[in-house]
Short mmCIF file of C-alpha atoms and ligand atoms in Angstrom, two decimals:
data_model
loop_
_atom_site.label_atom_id
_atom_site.label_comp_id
_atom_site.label_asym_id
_atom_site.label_seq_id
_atom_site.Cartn_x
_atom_site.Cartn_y
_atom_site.Cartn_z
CA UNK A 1 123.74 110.59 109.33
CA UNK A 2 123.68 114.12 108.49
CA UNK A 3 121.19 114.41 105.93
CA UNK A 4 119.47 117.11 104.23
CA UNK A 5 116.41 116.91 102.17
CA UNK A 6 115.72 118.42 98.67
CA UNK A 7 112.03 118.06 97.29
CA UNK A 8 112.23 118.42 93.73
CA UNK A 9 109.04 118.58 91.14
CA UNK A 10 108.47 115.88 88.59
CA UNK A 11 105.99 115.92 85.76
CA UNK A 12 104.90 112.08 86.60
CA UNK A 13 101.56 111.45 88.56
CA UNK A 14 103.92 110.38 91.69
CA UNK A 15 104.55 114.26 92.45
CA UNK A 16 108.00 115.60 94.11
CA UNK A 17 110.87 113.28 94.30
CA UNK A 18 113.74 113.77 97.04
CA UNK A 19 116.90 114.13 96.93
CA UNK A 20 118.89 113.18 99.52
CA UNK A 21 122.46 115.51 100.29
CA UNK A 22 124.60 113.83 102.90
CA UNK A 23 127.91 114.88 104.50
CA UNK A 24 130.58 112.25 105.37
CA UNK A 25 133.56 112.16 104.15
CA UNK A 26 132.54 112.83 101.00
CA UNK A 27 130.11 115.00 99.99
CA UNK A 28 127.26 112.71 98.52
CA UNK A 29 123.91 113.47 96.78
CA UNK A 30 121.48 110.38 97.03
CA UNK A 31 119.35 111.08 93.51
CA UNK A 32 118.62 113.77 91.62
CA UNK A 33 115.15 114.51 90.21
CA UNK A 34 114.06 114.32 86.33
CA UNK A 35 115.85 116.04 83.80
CA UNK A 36 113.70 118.72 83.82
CA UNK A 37 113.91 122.90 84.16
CA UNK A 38 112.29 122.93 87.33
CA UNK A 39 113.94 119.72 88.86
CA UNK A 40 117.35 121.22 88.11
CA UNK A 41 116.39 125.06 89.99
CA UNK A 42 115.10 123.17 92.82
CA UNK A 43 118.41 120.78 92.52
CA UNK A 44 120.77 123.90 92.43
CA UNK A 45 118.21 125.60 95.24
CA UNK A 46 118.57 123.13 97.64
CA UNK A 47 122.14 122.47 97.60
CA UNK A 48 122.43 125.79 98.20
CA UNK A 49 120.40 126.14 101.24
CA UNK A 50 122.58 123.49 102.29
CA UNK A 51 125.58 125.89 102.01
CA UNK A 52 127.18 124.34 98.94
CA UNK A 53 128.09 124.62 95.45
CA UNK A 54 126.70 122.47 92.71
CA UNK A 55 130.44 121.75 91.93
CA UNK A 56 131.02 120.52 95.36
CA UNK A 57 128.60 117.32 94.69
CA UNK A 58 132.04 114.69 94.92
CA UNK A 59 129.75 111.97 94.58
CA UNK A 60 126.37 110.88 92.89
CA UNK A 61 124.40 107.28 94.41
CA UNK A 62 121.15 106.42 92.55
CA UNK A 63 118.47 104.59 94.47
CA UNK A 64 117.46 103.47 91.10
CA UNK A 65 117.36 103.86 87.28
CA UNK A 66 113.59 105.61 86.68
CA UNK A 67 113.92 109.14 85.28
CA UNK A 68 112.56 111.06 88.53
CA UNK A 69 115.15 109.79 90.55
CA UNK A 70 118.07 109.34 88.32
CA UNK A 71 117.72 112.35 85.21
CA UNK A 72 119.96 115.15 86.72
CA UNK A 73 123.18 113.01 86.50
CA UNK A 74 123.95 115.06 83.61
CA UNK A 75 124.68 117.83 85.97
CA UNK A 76 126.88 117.08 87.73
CA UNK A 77 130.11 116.26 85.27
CA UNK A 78 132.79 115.92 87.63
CA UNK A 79 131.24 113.45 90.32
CA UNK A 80 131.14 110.24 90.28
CA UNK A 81 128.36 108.20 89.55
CA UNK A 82 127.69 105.10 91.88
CA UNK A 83 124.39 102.85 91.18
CA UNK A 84 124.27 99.64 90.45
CA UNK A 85 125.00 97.68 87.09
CA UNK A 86 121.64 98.29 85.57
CA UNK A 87 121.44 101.72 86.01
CA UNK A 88 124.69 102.04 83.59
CA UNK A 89 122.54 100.62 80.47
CA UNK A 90 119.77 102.90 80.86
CA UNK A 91 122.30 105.64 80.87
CA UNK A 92 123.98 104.74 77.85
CA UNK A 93 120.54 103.24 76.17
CA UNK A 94 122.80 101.87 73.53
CA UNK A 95 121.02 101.09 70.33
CA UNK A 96 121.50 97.17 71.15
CA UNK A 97 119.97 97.70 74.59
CA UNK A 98 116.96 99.81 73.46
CA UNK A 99 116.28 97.00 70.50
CA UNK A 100 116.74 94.34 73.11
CA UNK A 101 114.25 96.69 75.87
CA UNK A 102 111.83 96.91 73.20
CA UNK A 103 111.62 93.19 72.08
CA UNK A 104 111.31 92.09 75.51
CA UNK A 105 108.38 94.17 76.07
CA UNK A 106 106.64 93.12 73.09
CA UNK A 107 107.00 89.51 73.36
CA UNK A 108 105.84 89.61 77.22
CA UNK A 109 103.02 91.82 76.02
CA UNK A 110 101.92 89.19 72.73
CA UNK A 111 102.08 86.61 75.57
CA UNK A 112 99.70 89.02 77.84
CA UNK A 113 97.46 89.09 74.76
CA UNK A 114 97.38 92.90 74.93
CA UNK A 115 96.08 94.05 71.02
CA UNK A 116 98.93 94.89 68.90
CA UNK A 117 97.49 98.66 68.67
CA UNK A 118 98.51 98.98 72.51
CA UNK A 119 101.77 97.37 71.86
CA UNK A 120 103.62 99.81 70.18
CA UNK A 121 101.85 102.60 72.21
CA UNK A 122 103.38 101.12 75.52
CA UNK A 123 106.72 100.14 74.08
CA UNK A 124 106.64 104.44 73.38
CA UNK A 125 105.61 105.60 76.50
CA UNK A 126 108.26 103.34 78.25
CA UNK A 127 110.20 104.37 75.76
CA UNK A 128 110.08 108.46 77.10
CA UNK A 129 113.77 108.67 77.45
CA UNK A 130 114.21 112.48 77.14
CA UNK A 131 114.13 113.00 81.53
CA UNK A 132 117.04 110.09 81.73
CA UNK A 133 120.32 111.05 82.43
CA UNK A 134 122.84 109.97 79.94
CA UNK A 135 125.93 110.13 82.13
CA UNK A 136 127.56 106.37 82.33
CA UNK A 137 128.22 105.32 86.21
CA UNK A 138 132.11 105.62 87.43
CA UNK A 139 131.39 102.49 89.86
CA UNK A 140 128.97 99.70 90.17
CA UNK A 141 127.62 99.03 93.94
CA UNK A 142 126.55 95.34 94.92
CA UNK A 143 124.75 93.87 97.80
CA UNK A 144 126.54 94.25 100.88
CA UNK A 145 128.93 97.26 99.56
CA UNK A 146 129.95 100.02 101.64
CA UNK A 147 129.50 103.57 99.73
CA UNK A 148 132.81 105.37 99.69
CA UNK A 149 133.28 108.65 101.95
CA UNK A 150 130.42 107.13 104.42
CA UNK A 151 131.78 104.37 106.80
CA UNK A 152 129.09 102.13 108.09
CA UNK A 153 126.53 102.97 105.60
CA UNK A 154 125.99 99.86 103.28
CA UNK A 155 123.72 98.75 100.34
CA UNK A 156 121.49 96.43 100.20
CA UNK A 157 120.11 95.16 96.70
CA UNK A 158 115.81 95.55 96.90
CA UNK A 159 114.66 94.79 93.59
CA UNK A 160 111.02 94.64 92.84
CA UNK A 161 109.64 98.31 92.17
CA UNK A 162 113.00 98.80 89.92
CA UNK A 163 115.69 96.12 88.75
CA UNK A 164 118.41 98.41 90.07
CA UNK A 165 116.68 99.03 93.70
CA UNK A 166 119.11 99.54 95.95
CA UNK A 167 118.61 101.18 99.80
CA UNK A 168 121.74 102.53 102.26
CA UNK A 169 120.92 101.59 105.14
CA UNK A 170 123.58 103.11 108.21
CA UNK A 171 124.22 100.30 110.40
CA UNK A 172 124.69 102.39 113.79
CA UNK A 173 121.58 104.32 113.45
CA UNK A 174 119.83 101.78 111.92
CA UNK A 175 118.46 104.72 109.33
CA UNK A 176 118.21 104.47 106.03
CA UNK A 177 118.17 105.92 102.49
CA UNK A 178 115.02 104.00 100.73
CA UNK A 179 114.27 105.37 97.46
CA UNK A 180 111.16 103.78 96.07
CA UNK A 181 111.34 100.15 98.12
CA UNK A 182 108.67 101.90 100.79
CA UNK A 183 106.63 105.20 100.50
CA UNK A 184 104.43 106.36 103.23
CA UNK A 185 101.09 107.58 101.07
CA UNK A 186 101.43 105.01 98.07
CA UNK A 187 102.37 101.12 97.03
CA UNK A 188 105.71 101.17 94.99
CA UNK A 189 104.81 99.34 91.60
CA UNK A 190 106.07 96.43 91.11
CA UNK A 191 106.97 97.45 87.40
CA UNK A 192 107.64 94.72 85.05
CA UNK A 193 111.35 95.49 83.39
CA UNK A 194 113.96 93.24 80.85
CA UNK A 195 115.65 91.24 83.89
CA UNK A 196 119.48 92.21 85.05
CA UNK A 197 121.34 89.36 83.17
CA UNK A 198 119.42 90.73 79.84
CA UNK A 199 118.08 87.70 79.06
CA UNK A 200 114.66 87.26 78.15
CA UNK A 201 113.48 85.62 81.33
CA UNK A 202 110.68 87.84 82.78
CA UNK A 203 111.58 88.77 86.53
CA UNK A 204 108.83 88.28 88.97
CA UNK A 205 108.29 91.75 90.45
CA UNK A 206 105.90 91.68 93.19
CA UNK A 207 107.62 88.11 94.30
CA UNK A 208 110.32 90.39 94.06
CA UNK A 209 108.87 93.41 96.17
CA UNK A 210 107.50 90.95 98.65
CA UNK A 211 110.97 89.67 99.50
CA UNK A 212 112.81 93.16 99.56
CA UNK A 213 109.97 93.93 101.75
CA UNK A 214 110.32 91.09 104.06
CA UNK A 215 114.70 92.09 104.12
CA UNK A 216 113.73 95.63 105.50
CA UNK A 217 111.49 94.29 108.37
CA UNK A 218 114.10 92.49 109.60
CA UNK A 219 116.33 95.03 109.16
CA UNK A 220 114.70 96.93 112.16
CA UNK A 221 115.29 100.65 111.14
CA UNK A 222 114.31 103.31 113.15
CA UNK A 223 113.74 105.69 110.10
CA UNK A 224 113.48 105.80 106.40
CA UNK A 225 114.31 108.51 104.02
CA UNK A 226 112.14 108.07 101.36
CA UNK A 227 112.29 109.05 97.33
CA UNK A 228 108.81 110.58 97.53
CA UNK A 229 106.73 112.16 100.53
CA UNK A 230 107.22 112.16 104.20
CA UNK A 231 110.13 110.18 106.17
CA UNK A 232 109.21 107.06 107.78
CA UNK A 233 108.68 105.59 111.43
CA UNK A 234 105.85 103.18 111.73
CA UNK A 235 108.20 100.88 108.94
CA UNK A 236 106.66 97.55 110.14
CA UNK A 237 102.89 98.59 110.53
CA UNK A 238 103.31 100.40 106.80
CA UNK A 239 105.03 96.97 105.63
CA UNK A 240 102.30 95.09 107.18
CA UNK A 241 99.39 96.97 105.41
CA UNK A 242 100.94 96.88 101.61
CA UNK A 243 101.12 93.11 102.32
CA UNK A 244 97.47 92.80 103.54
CA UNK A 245 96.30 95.30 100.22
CA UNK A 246 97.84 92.63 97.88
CA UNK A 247 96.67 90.03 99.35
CA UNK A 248 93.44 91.34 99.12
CA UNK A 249 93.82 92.24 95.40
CA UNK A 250 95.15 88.39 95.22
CA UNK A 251 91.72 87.45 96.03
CA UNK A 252 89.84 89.71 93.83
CA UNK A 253 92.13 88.17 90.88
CA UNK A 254 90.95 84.54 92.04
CA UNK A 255 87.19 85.55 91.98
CA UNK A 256 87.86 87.02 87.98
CA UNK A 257 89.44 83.73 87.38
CA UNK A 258 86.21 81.79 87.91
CA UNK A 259 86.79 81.20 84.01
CA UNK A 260 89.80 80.86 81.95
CA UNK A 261 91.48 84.36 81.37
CA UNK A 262 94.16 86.04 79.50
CA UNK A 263 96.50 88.66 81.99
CA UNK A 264 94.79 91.13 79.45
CA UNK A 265 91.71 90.42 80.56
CA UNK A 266 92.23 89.96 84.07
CA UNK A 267 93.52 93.61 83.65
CA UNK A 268 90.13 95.01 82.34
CA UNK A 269 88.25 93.38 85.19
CA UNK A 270 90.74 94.46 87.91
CA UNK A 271 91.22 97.90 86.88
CA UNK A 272 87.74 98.77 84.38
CA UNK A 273 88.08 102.85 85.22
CA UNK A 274 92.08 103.11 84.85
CA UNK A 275 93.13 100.47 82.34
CA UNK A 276 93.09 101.96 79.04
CA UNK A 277 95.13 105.34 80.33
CA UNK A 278 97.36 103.28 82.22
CA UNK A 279 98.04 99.85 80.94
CA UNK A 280 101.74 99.24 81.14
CA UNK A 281 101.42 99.87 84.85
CA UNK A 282 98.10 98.18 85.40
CA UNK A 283 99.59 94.73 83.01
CA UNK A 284 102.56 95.03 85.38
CA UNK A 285 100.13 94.79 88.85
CA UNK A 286 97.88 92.20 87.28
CA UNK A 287 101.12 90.05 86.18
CA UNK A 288 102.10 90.22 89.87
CA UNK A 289 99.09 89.45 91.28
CA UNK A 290 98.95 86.23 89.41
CA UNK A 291 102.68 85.26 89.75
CA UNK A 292 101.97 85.22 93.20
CA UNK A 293 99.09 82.88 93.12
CA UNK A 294 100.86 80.75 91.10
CA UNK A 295 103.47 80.52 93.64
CA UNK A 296 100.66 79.70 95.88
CA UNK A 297 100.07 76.95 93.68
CA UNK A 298 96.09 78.45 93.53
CA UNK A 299 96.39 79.30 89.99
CA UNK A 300 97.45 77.39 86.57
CA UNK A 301 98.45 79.00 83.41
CA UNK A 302 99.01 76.87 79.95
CA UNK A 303 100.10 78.43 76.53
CA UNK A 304 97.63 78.55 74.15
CA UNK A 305 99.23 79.08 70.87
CA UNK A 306 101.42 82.20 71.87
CA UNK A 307 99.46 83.66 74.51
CA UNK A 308 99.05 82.52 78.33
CA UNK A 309 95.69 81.38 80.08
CA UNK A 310 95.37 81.34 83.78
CA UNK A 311 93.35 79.69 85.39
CA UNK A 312 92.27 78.26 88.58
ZN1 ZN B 401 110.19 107.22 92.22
#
């Protein structure tokens, strides 16, 4: 695969995203930063030093919906835009999606027994829509698709860190495009999101994660490109040790549940120093940890009135 590699800046605590630009027979650009000043001159910057035009971009493929990897659509108005099906509603963010986004997270969150002041205050912050791109996707991909222009290079459908995750992985070379599904300094958050069918079922995420992670070890790639940091080698060993870290976590989630607990309060225990700055993504970790044990059939939860108690 003939790829070349565009860091661009981001304002999120992740750091610089990449962009991937790849030559087949079409000219494709795998993501494209945040809609932001400097993501668009490093954008522009790096195609250059590729020896192309912005205008030459035919083609667009999004790893995933979130705004670092997906904003800078916009910029490119004659391409077309591949991603998968979910992508296409945070790109419109039609006033019907938004409502339903927004419901979903607050009934989850009542359920979570979060206080109502946080509520809203997450709902917001998720709510940041102003580094999305707004451009509607020409073409859906699906599990199993091959991208158009690039022979041999297929998707495969990761969710877990995103509802939309998808990887390309090049069968030959066994390399791949990864986006978020594996990062070589950090663990990809299993972020809770409204599930693909837009129903009001709340996917599992880390079950999620742990499967998509599980799909690329036996995938047996020699290389990942990655949305954020360095390429990957060591796939399997890196695999291995985000496994071992939440099932670690798992444990430390058990020991809080010596007593009956709300996931809000599991939170506080789990994360005492980082909770209150960062409580959509620390709800979303905590939710996982215990979906998993209750797949594990090592923790219980019952309703009591509207909100959920685990315990063991
Ligand atoms: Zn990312």
């Amino acid at each position: 695969m003939n790829v070349h590699k565009i860091v661009i800046p981001t304002p999120y605590a992740i750091g610089d995203v990449n962009a991937f630009l790849v030559k087949g027979d079409a000219l494709t650009l795998f993501d494209v930063g945040p809609k932001t000043t400097e993501a668009y001159e490093a954008l522009k910057w790096g195609i250059h030093s590729a020896g192309y035009e912005m205008s030459d971009i035919e083609q667009v493929v999004l790893t995933h919906h979130h705004p670092d990897h997906a904003g800078w659509v916009d910029a490119f108005p004659d391409a077309a835009v591949l991603g998968h099906e979910y992508v296409d509603h945070w790109m419109r963010k039609t006033n019907e999606f938004i409502v339903y986004r927004n419901e979903f997270y607050r009934s989850n969150l009542r359920l979570q027994a979060v206080p109502e002041e946080y509520i809203e205050q997450i709902v917001k912050v998720r709510g940041e829509m102003e580094l999305f791109g707004t451009t509607p996707l020409t073409q859906f991909i699906n599990d199993g698709d091959e991208i158009p222009g690039h022979p041999g290079l297929i998707a495969y459908y990761t969710p877990g860190h995103a509802q939309s995750h998808l990887i390309f992985v090049e069968e030959n070379s066994r390399v791949a495009i990864g986006g978020d599904l594996l990062l070589d300094k950090v663990a990809s958050n299993p972020l809770v999101e409204p599930p693909v069918d837009l129903s009001n079922v709340r996917p599992k995420s880390l079950l999620q994660y742990h499967n998509s992670l599980i799909l690329l070890q036996n995938l047996q790639l020699r290389k990942i490109f990655a949305g954020h940091g360095n390429d990957i080698e060591n796939i399997n060993d890196l695999i291995s040790l985000r496994l071992e870290k939440d099932e670690l976590r798992a444990k430390q989630v058990l020991n809080i549940l010596s007593t009956p607990k709300t996931v809000f309060e599991v939170t506080k225990e789990l994360y005492p120093s980082i909770y209150k700055k960062q409580l959509g993504l620390t709800l979303s970790k905590t939710i996982g940890h215990l979906d998993y044990l209750e797949k594990e059939e090592k923790v219980k939860k019952h309703l009591e009135g509207e909100i959920y108690v685990y315990y063991c």
